[in-house]
Amino acid sequence: MSVVGVGNASQGNTSVNGQQPPTVGKPAQPPVAVRPVTPPAPPVAPAPAVARPGASALAHTGSEGLGYLLPGSGVLLLGGAVLYRRFRLNRVAP
């Protein structure tokens, strides 16, 4: 037994995959409470949406930072090409 297992109440617990153990008798049913039936309230019509001139806009989807993606990736690609050409091994023709 290790210190990690102290207080772990894993004894007496069972897990069964497949057949369930037989039950004895019929399970007890909770008492049924009778509630009075009240008719639902009539639905309230929502106020009509008023279109304001000049207030149309697209949804904010979090793509506002994509304008920096193309120049940034171009700079990284160009820097990698410069480093590759600068530090590649010089090949000597035989």
mmCIF file of C-alpha atoms in Angstrom:
data_model
loop_
_atom_site.group_PDB
_atom_site.id
_atom_site.type_symbol
_atom_site.label_atom_id
_atom_site.label_comp_id
_atom_site.label_asym_id
_atom_site.label_seq_id
_atom_site.Cartn_x
_atom_site.Cartn_y
_atom_site.Cartn_z
ATOM 1 C CA MET A 1 0.000 0.000 0.000
ATOM 2 C CA SER A 2 1.274 3.451 -0.815
ATOM 3 C CA VAL A 3 0.630 6.853 0.705
ATOM 4 C CA VAL A 4 -1.356 7.849 -2.380
ATOM 5 C CA GLY A 5 -3.988 5.202 -1.642
ATOM 6 C CA VAL A 6 -4.761 6.379 1.896
ATOM 7 C CA GLY A 7 -8.395 7.379 2.201
ATOM 8 C CA ASN A 8 -9.352 5.791 -1.108
ATOM 9 C CA ALA A 9 -12.568 3.910 -0.470
ATOM 10 C CA SER A 10 -12.217 1.553 -3.392
ATOM 11 C CA GLN A 11 -13.060 -1.566 -1.417
ATOM 12 C CA GLY A 12 -16.609 -2.765 -1.705
ATOM 13 C CA ASN A 13 -17.294 -0.922 -4.954
ATOM 14 C CA THR A 14 -18.160 -3.032 -7.964
ATOM 15 C CA SER A 15 -18.363 -2.310 -11.645
ATOM 16 C CA VAL A 16 -20.154 -4.771 -13.873
ATOM 17 C CA ASN A 17 -20.016 -4.752 -17.645
ATOM 18 C CA GLY A 18 -22.651 -7.020 -19.056
ATOM 19 C CA GLN A 19 -25.271 -8.710 -16.907
ATOM 20 C CA GLN A 20 -26.787 -6.801 -14.043
ATOM 21 C CA PRO A 21 -27.156 -8.518 -10.687
ATOM 22 C CA PRO A 22 -30.706 -9.753 -10.012
ATOM 23 C CA THR A 23 -32.939 -7.328 -8.150
ATOM 24 C CA VAL A 24 -35.142 -8.413 -5.305
ATOM 25 C CA GLY A 25 -38.757 -7.270 -5.600
ATOM 26 C CA LYS A 26 -40.216 -4.266 -7.299
ATOM 27 C CA PRO A 27 -38.513 -0.915 -6.664
ATOM 28 C CA ALA A 28 -40.468 1.560 -4.571
ATOM 29 C CA GLN A 29 -42.252 4.274 -6.532
ATOM 30 C CA PRO A 30 -42.225 7.838 -5.196
ATOM 31 C CA PRO A 31 -45.607 9.292 -4.254
ATOM 32 C CA VAL A 32 -47.364 11.203 -7.003
ATOM 33 C CA ALA A 33 -48.369 14.746 -6.108
ATOM 34 C CA VAL A 34 -51.442 16.097 -7.859
ATOM 35 C CA ARG A 35 -50.948 19.649 -9.051
ATOM 36 C CA PRO A 36 -53.816 21.844 -10.232
ATOM 37 C CA VAL A 37 -53.790 22.544 -13.942
ATOM 38 C CA THR A 38 -53.703 26.226 -14.846
ATOM 39 C CA PRO A 39 -54.077 27.417 -18.422
ATOM 40 C CA PRO A 40 -50.948 29.016 -19.886
ATOM 41 C CA ALA A 41 -50.826 32.779 -20.288
ATOM 42 C CA PRO A 42 -51.416 34.110 -23.800
ATOM 43 C CA PRO A 43 -48.155 34.734 -25.668
ATOM 44 C CA VAL A 44 -46.929 38.311 -25.813
ATOM 45 C CA ALA A 45 -46.009 39.509 -29.291
ATOM 46 C CA PRO A 46 -42.484 40.941 -29.468
ATOM 47 C CA ALA A 47 -42.038 44.516 -30.576
ATOM 48 C CA PRO A 48 -41.216 44.812 -34.278
ATOM 49 C CA ALA A 49 -37.567 45.431 -35.075
ATOM 50 C CA VAL A 50 -36.916 48.896 -36.387
ATOM 51 C CA ALA A 51 -34.195 49.195 -39.013
ATOM 52 C CA ARG A 52 -32.002 52.208 -38.357
ATOM 53 C CA PRO A 53 -30.364 53.785 -41.402
ATOM 54 C CA GLY A 54 -26.574 53.382 -41.417
ATOM 55 C CA ALA A 55 -26.555 50.937 -38.505
ATOM 56 C CA SER A 56 -25.899 47.773 -40.506
ATOM 57 C CA ALA A 57 -22.738 45.914 -39.593
ATOM 58 C CA LEU A 58 -21.268 42.471 -39.974
ATOM 59 C CA ALA A 59 -20.840 40.172 -37.028
ATOM 60 C CA HIS A 60 -17.572 40.353 -35.116
ATOM 61 C CA THR A 61 -16.041 36.936 -35.701
ATOM 62 C CA GLY A 62 -12.566 37.564 -34.302
ATOM 63 C CA SER A 63 -10.936 37.774 -37.722
ATOM 64 C CA GLU A 64 -9.853 41.397 -37.403
ATOM 65 C CA GLY A 65 -6.191 40.419 -36.944
ATOM 66 C CA LEU A 66 -5.931 38.612 -40.283
ATOM 67 C CA GLY A 67 -4.574 41.772 -41.914
ATOM 68 C CA TYR A 68 -1.274 41.193 -40.109
ATOM 69 C CA LEU A 69 -1.058 37.537 -41.110
ATOM 70 C CA LEU A 70 -0.040 37.958 -44.746
ATOM 71 C CA PRO A 71 2.780 40.496 -44.208
ATOM 72 C CA GLY A 72 4.028 38.585 -41.169
ATOM 73 C CA SER A 73 4.172 35.272 -42.979
ATOM 74 C CA GLY A 74 5.905 36.940 -45.932
ATOM 75 C CA VAL A 75 8.575 38.386 -43.635
ATOM 76 C CA LEU A 76 9.141 35.013 -41.987
ATOM 77 C CA LEU A 77 9.381 33.243 -45.354
ATOM 78 C CA LEU A 78 11.812 35.842 -46.708
ATOM 79 C CA GLY A 79 13.940 35.670 -43.552
ATOM 80 C CA GLY A 80 14.100 31.880 -43.803
ATOM 81 C CA ALA A 81 15.199 32.075 -47.425
ATOM 82 C CA VAL A 82 17.918 34.603 -46.572
ATOM 83 C CA LEU A 83 19.211 32.469 -43.702
ATOM 84 C CA TYR A 84 19.130 29.338 -45.855
ATOM 85 C CA ARG A 85 21.160 30.984 -48.624
ATOM 86 C CA ARG A 86 23.605 32.541 -46.199
ATOM 87 C CA PHE A 87 24.426 29.473 -44.123
ATOM 88 C CA ARG A 88 24.164 26.647 -46.636
ATOM 89 C CA LEU A 89 27.301 24.642 -47.270
ATOM 90 C CA ASN A 90 29.367 25.784 -50.183
ATOM 91 C CA ARG A 91 29.542 23.045 -52.725
ATOM 92 C CA VAL A 92 32.826 22.533 -54.473
ATOM 93 C CA ALA A 93 32.624 21.242 -58.021
ATOM 94 C CA PRO A 94 34.749 18.050 -58.525
#
